[in-house]
Coordinates of C-alpha atoms and ligand atoms in Angstrom, one line a residue:
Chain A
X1 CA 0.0 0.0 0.0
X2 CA 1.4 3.3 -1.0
X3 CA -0.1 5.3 1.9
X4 CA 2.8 7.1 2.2
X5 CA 1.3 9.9 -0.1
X6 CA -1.2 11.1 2.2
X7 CA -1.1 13.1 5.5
X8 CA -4.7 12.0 6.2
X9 CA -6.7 8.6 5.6
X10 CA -9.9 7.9 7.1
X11 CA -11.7 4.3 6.2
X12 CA -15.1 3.9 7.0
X13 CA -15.3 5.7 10.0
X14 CA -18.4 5.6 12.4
X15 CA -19.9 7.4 15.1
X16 CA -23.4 7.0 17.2
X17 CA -24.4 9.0 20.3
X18 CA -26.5 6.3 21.8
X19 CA -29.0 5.4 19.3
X20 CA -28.4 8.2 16.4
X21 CA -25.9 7.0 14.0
X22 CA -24.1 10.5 13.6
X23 CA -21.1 9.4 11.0
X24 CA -22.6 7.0 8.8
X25 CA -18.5 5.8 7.1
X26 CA -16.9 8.3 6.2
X27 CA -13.6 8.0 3.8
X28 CA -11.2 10.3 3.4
X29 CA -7.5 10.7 2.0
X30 CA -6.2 13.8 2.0
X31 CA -2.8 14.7 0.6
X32 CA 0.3 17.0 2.3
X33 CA -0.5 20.1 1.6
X34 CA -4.2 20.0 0.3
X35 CA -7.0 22.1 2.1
X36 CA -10.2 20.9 2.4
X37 CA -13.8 22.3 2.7
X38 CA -16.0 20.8 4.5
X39 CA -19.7 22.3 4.2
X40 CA -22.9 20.7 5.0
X41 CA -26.7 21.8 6.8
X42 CA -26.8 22.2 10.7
X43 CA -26.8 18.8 12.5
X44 CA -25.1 16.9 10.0
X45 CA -22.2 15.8 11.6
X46 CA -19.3 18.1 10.1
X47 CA -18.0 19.3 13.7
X48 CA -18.6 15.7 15.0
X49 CA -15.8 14.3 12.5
X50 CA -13.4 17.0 12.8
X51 CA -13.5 16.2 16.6
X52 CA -13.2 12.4 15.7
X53 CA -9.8 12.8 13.7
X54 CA -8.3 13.9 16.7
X55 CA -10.1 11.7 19.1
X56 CA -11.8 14.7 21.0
X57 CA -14.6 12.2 20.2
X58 CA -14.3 8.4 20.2
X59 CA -15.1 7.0 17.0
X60 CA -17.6 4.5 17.0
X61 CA -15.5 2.0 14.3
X62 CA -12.8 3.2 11.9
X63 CA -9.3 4.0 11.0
X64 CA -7.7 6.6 11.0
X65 CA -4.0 7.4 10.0
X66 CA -1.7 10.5 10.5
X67 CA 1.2 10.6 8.7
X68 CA 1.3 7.1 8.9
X69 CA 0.1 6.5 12.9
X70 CA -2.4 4.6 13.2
X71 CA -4.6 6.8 15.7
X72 CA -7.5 4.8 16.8
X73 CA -4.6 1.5 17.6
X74 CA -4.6 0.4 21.0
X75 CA -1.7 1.9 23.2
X76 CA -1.3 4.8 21.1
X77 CA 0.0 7.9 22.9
X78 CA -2.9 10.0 22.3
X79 CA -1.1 12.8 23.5
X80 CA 1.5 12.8 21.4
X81 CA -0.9 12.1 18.5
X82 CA -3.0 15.3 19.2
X83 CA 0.7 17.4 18.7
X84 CA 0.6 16.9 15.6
X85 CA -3.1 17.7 15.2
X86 CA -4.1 21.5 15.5
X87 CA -7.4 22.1 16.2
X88 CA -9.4 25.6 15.9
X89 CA -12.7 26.3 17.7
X90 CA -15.6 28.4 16.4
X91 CA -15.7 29.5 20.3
X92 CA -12.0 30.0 20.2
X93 CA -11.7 28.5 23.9
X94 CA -8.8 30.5 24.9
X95 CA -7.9 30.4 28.7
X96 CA -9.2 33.5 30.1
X97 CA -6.7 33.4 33.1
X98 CA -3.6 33.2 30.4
X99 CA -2.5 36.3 28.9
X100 CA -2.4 35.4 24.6
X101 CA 1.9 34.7 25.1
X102 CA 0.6 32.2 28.7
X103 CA -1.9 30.5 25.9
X104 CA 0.3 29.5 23.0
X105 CA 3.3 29.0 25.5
X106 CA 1.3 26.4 28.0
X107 CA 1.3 23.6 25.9
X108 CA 5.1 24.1 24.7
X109 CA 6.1 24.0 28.5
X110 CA 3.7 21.4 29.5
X111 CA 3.9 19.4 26.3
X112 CA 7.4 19.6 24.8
X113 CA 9.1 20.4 27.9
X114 CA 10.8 23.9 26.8
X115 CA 12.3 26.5 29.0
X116 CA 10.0 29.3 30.1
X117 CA 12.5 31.3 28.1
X118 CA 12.6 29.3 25.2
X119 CA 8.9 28.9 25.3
X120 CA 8.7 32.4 25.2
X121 CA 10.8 33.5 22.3
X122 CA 8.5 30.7 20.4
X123 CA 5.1 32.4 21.5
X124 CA 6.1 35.4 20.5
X125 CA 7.3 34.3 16.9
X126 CA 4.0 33.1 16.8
X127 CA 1.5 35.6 17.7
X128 CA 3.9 37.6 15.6
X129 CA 3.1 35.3 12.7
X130 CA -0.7 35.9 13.3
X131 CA -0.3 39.8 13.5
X132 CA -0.4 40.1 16.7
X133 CA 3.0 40.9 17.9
X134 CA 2.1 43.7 20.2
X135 CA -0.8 42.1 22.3
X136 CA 0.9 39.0 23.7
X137 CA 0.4 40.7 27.4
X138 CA -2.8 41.1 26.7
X139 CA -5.9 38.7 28.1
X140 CA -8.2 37.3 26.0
X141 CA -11.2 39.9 27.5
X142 CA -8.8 42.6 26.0
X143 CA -9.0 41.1 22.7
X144 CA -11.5 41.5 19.9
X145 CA -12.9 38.3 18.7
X146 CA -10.9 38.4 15.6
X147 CA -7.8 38.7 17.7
X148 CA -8.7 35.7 20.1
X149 CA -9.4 33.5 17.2
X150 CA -5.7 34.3 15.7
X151 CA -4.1 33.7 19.4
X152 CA -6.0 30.4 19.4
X153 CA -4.3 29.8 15.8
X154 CA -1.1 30.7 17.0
X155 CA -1.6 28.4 20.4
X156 CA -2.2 25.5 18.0
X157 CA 0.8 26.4 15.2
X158 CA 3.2 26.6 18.3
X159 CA 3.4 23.1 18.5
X160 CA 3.9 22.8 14.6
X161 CA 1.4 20.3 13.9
X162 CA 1.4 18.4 10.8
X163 CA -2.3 18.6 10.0
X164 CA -4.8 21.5 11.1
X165 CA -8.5 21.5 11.6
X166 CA -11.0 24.4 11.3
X167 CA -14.3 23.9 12.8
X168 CA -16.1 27.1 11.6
X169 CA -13.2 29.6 12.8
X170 CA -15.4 32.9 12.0
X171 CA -18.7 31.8 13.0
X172 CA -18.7 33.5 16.2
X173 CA -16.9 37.0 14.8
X174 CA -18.3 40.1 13.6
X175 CA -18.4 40.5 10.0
X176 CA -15.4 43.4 9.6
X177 CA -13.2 40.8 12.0
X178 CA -13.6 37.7 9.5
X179 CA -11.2 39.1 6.9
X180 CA -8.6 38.9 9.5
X181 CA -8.8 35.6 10.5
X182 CA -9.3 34.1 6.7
X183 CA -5.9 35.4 6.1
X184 CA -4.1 34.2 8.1
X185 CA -5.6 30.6 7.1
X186 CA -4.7 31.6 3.5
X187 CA -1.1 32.6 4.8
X188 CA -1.0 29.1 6.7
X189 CA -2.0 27.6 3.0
X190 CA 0.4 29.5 0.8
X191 CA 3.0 27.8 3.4
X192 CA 2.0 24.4 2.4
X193 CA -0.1 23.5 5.9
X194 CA -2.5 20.6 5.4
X195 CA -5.9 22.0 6.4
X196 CA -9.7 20.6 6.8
X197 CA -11.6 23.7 7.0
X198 CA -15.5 23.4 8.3
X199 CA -17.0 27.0 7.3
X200 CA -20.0 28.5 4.8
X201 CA -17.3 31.3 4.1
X202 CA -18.1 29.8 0.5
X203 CA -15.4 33.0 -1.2
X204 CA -12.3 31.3 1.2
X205 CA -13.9 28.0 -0.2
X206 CA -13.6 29.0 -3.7
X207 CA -9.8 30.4 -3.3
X208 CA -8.5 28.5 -0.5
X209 CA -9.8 25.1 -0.9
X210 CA -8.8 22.4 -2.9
X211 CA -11.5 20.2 -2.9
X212 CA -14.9 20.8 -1.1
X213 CA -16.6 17.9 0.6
X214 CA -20.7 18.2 0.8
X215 CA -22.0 16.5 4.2
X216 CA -25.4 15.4 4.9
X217 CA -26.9 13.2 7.1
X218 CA -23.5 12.1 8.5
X219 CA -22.4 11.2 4.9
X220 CA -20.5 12.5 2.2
X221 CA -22.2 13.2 -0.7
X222 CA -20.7 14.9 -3.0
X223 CA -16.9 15.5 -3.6
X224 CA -14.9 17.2 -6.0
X225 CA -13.1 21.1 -6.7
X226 CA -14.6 24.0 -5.6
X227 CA -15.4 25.6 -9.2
X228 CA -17.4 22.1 -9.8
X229 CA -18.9 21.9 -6.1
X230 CA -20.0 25.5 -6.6
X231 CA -21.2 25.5 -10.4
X232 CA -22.1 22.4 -11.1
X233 CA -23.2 20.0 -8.5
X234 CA -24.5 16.4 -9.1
X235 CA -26.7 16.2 -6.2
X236 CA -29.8 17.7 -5.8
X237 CA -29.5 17.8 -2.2
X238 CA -26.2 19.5 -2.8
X239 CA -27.8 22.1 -5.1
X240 CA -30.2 22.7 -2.4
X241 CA -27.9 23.4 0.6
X242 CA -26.1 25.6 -1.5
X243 CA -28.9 27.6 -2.8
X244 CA -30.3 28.0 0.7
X245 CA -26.5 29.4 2.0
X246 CA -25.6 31.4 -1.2
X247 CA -29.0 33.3 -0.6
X248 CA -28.4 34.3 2.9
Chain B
X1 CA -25.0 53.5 85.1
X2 CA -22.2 52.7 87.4
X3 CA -23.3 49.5 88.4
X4 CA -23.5 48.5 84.5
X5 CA -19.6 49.8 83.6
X6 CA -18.7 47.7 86.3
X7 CA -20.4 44.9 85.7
X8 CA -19.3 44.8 81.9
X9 CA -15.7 47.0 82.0
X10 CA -14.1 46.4 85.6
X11 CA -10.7 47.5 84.9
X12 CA -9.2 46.0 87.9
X13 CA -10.6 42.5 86.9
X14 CA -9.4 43.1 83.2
X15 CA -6.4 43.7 84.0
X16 CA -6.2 40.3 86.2
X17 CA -7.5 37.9 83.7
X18 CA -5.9 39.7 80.5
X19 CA -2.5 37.3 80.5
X20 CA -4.8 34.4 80.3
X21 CA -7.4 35.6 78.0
X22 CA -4.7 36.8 75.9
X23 CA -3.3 32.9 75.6
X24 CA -6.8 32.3 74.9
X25 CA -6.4 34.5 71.9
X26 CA -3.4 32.9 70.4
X27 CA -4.8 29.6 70.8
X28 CA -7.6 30.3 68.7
X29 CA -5.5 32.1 66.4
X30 CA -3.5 28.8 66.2
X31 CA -6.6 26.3 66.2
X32 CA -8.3 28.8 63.6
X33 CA -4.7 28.7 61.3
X34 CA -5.0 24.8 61.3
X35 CA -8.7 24.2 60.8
X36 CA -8.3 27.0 57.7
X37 CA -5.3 24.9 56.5
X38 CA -6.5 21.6 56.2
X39 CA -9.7 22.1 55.3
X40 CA -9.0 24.1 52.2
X41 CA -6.1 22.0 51.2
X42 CA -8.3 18.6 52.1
X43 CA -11.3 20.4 50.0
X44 CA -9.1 21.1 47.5
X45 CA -7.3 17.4 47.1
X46 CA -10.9 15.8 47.5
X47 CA -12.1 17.4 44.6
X48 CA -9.1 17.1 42.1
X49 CA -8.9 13.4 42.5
X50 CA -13.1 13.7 42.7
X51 CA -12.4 15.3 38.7
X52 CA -10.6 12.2 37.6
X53 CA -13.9 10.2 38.2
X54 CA -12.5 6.6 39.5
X55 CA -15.8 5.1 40.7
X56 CA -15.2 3.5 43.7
X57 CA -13.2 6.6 44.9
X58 CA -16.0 9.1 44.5
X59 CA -18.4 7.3 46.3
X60 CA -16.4 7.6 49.2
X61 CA -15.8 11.3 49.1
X62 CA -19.5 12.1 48.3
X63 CA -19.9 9.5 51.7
X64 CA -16.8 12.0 53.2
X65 CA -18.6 15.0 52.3
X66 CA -22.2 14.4 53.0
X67 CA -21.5 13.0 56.5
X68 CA -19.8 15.7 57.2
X69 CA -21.8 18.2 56.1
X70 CA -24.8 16.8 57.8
X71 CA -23.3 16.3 61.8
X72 CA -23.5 19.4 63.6
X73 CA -20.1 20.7 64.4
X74 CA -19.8 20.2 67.8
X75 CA -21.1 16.6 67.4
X76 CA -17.8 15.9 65.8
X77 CA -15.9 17.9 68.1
X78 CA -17.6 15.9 71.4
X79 CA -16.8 13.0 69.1
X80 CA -13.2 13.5 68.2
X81 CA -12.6 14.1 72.0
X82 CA -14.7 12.1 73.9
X83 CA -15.4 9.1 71.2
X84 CA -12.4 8.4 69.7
X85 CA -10.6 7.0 73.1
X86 CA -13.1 4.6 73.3
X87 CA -11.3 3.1 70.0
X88 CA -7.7 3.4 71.6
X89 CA -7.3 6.8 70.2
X90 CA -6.6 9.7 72.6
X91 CA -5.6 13.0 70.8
X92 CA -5.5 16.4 72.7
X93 CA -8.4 18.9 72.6
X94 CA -6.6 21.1 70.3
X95 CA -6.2 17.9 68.0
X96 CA -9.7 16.8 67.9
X97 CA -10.9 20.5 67.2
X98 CA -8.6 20.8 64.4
X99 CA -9.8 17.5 63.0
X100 CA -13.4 17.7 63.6
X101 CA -13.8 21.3 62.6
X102 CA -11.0 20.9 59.7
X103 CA -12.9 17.7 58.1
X104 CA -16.6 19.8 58.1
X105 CA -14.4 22.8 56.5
X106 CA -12.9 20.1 54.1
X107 CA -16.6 18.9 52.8
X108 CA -18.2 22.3 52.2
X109 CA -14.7 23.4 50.5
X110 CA -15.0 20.2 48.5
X111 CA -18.1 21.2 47.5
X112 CA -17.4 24.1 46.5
X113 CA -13.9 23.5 44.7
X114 CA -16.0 20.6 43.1
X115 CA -19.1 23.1 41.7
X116 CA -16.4 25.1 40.5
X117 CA -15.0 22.4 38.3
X118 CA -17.9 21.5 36.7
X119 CA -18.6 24.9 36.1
X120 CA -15.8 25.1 33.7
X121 CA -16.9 24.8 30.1
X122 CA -16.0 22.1 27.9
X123 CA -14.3 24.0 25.2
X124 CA -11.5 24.4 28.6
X125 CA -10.9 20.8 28.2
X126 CA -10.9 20.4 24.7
X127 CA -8.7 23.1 23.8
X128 CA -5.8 22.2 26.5
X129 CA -6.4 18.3 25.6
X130 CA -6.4 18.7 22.1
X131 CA -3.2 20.7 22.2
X132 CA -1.7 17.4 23.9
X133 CA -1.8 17.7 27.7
X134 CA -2.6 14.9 29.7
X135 CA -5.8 15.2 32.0
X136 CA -4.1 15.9 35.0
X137 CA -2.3 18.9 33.5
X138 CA -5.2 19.9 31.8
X139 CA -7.2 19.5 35.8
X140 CA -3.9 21.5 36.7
X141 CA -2.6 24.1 34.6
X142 CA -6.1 25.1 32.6
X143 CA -9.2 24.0 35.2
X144 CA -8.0 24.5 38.4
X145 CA -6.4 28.2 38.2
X146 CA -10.3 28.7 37.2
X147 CA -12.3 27.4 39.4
X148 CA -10.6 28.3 42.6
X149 CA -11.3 31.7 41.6
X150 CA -14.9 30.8 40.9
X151 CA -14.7 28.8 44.4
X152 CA -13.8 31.7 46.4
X153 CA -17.2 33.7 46.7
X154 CA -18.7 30.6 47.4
X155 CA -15.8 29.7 49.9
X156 CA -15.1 32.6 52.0
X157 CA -18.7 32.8 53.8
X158 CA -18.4 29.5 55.3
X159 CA -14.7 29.4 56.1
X160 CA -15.5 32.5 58.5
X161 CA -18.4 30.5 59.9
X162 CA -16.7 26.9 60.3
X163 CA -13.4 29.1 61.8
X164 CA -15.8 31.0 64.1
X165 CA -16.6 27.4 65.5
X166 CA -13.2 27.1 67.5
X167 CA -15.3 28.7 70.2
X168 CA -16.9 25.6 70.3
X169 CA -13.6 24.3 71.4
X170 CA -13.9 25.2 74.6
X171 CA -16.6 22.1 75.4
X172 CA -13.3 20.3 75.3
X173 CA -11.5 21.7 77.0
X174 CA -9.6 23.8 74.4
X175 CA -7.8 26.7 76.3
X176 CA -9.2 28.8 73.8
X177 CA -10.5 32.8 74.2
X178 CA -14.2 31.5 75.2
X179 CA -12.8 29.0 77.8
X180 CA -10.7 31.6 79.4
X181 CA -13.1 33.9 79.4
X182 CA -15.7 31.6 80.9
X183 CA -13.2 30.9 83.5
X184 CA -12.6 34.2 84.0
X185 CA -15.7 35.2 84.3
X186 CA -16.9 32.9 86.9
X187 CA -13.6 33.6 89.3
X188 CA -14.6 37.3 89.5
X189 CA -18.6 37.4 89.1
X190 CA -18.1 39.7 86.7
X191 CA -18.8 39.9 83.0
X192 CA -15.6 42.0 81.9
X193 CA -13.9 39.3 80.5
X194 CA -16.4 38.3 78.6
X195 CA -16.6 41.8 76.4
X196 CA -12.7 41.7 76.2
X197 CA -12.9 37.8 74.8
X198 CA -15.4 39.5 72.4
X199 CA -13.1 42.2 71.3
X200 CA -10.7 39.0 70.7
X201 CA -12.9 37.4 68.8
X202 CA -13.3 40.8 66.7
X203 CA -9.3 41.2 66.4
X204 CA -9.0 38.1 64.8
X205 CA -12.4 37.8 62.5
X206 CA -12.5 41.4 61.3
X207 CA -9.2 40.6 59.5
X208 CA -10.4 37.6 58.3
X209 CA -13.6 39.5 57.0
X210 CA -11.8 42.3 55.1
X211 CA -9.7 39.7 53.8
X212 CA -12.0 37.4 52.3
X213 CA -14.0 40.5 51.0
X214 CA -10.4 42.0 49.5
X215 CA -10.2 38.1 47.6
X216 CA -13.7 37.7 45.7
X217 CA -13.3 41.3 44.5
X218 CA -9.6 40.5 43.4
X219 CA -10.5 37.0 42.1
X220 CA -13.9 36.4 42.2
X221 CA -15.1 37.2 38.4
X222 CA -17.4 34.7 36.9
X223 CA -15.8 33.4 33.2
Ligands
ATP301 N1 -22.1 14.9 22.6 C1 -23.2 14.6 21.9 N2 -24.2 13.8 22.4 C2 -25.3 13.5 21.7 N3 -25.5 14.0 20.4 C3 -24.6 14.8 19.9 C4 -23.4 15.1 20.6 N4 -22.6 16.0 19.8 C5 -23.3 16.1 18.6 N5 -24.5 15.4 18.7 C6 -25.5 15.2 17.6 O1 -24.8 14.8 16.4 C7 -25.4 15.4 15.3 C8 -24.3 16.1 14.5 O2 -23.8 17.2 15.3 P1 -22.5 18.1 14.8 O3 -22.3 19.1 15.8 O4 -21.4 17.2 14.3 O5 -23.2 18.8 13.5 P2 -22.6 20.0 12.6 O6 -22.6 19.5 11.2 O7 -21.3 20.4 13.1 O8 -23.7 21.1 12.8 P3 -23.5 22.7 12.9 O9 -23.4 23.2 11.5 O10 -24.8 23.1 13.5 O11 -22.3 23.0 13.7 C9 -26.4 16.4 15.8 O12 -27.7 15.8 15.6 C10 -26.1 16.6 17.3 O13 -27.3 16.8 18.0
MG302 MG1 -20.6 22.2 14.1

């Protein structure tokens, strides 16, 4: 098997709460470098497999591979795994008793062990990397929305993860604060990051993405490059979701 | 008039029974130090391991803290005192009041510390897990620095009131400012010591009150 092409492969993977079958197999391969789109209608399980591939949510049945680890194995060090996995929240979930430098520095102290110094000096690259140089004494109540979704980017990038996951990063923001955060994730592309990107920010989806993904009903149903997702679907149900968004 | 200043401020009786009441005071300065102590670090403890949800484990502290919270105070003192030799076990008065009133402090802190913790959102979890800590330093580093500041409105009010409770000490025969003054107060017929005990009481609790008020306006904002 010539896996070693792809950052990302996902076989068949399920996921119930209880009784509701919420992932219905889901298959995935996703090469280094790609960025993917995920879209989909409300409910239908998009946030629920971006928290799978990372095991913030225990798949039901599946496989997943990072890089080559095989994630869901038994005895794999899950924390070790998640390093490598950056993951951004449309709440941004910063800690509110961290200044931004205390929340992209915690996990590179806790985690990888660094200095406080060295720790430091890496925070700071980051937040500069985000544009945001100047607040990193600054608490997350200080910050605008836009600003504590780009420390929570930065807190992620710290720990240089291989694969990054977007679950609807701008949601939550203002509409003059989105621009801010979509470029950094097109900065984080033109650098070659591997991304999958839940959002109904369908212009970034155009530009950014390399291949949209159409969810419903815990399925994918529809797959293929933005200019045919958006132009031309095959699905009716695809052509309806899309209608419904693109009016709005 | 006279009668009543002498009755409740006899100067020559103050200053006889001063020395003692003022050993009084430092006991229950002491007793109050150790019941604070390890009932906020027991609370505290209780409900960390209480966050990692071992089964068996839990039930016993919700057993812990529910007894505890249910015996009147001075039932565990008399208890601790009076009970425990019974078994083989004979600990000092200043012993069994640090226990008794220490493990009632621990319950309510542990409720609290514990209310706190579940008060934290989810999204807390998540972010710190996701970004590869392990639960405990997630419970330590991201929780915890949290909810003890959530904890400490709900904390302070009944710290003062389980602390007041050293007075109680003085059923067992804790030399504390109550006892003395009791003592006092029966050697001379007079009530003097009494309002000077009082004033000890207010030395040590006014503090204590200004304190606590100083640490939910420093700490005690709600995420
Ligand atoms: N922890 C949970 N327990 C039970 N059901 C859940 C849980 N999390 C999600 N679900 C259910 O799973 C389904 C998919 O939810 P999910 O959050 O993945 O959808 P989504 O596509 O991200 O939707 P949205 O666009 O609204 O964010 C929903 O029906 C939801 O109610
Ligand atoms: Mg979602």
């Amino acid at each position: 098997m010539a896996n070693d092409c792809f950052l990302l492969e996902i076989d068949d993977l399920h996921k119930s709460f209880g009784d509701l079958e919420v992932l219905k197999g889901i298959n995935l391969r996703v090469r280094p470098g790609e960025v993917i789109i995920l879209i989909g209608p409300s409910g239908s399980g998009k946030s629920t497999f971006l928290r799978c591939i990372n095991r913030l949510e225990e798949p039901t049945r599946g496989r997943i591979r990072v890089d080559g680890t095989e994630i869901m194995a038994r005895g794999v060090d899950l924390n070790r795994v998640r390093k490598d996995i950056g993951i951004v929240f449309q709440a941004f979930n910063l800690y509110p008793h961290l200044t931004a430098l205390g929340n992209v520095t915690l996990a590179l102290r806790k985690v990888l062990r660094m200095s406080r110094q060295d720790a430091e000096a890496c925070g700071r690259r980051m937040l500069e990397h985000v544009g945001l140089a100047e607040k990193a004494d600054a608490y997350p109540s200080e910050l605008s929305g836009g600003q504590q979704q780009r420390v929570a980017i930065a807190r992620a990038l710290a720990l240089e993860p291989k694969l990054m996951l977007f679950d609807e990063p701008t949601s939550a923001l203002d509409p003059e604060l989105v621009g801010s955060v979509l470029k950094v994730m097109r900065d984080l592309r033109d650098e070659g990051m591997t991304m999958v990107v839940v959002t109904h920010e369908m212009s970034f989806a155009r530009d950014a993405g390399d291949r949209v993904l159409f969810m419903d009903g815990g399925e994918i149903v529809e797959e293929g490059p933005p200019s045919t997702i958006f132009r031309n679907p095959a699905h009716q149900r695809t052509r309806e979701f899309l209608q419904r968004v693109l009016h709005v | 008039m006279r009668g009543l200043g002498d009755t409740f401020f006899n100067l020559q009786v103050i200053e006889k029974y001063l020395p003692a009441l003022l050993s009084g005071f430092r006991v229950t300065l002491a007793l109050a130090g150790a019941v604070v102590t390890l009932g906020i670090l027991l609370g505290l403890t209780l409900a960390m391991v209480r966050a990692f949800r071992f089964r068996v484990v839990n039930w016993l502290i919700v057993a812990f803290v529910d007894l505890f919270r249910t015996l009147p105070q001075l039932v565990v003192l008399v208890f601790a005192y009076f009970g425990l030799p019974y078994a083989g076990i004979t600990i000092s008065g200043f012993t069994a009041a640090t226990l008794g009133l220490g493990l009632v402090l621990a319950a309510f802190a542990e409720e609290a510390f514990w209310a706190a913790i579940t008060a934290i959102p989810r999204g807390q979890w998540e972010a710190a897990r996701s970004t590869g800590l392990s639960f405990a330093q997630a419970l330590g580093s991201v929780v915890m620095p949290q909810a003890v500041r959530i904890a400490i409105p709900l904390l302070t009010n009944r710290t003062i009131a389980i602390t007041k409770g050293t007075a109680l000490a003085s059923v067992i025969a804790v030399p504390e400012i109550l006892d003395k003054a009791q003592s006092a107060m029966s050697l001379s017929s007079n009530a003097s010591p009494l309002i000077i005990g009082a004033g000890l009481y207010l030395a040590i609790f006014a503090p204590f009150v200004v304190f606590s008020r100083w640490l939910e306006r420093r700490f005690g904002w709600i995420i």
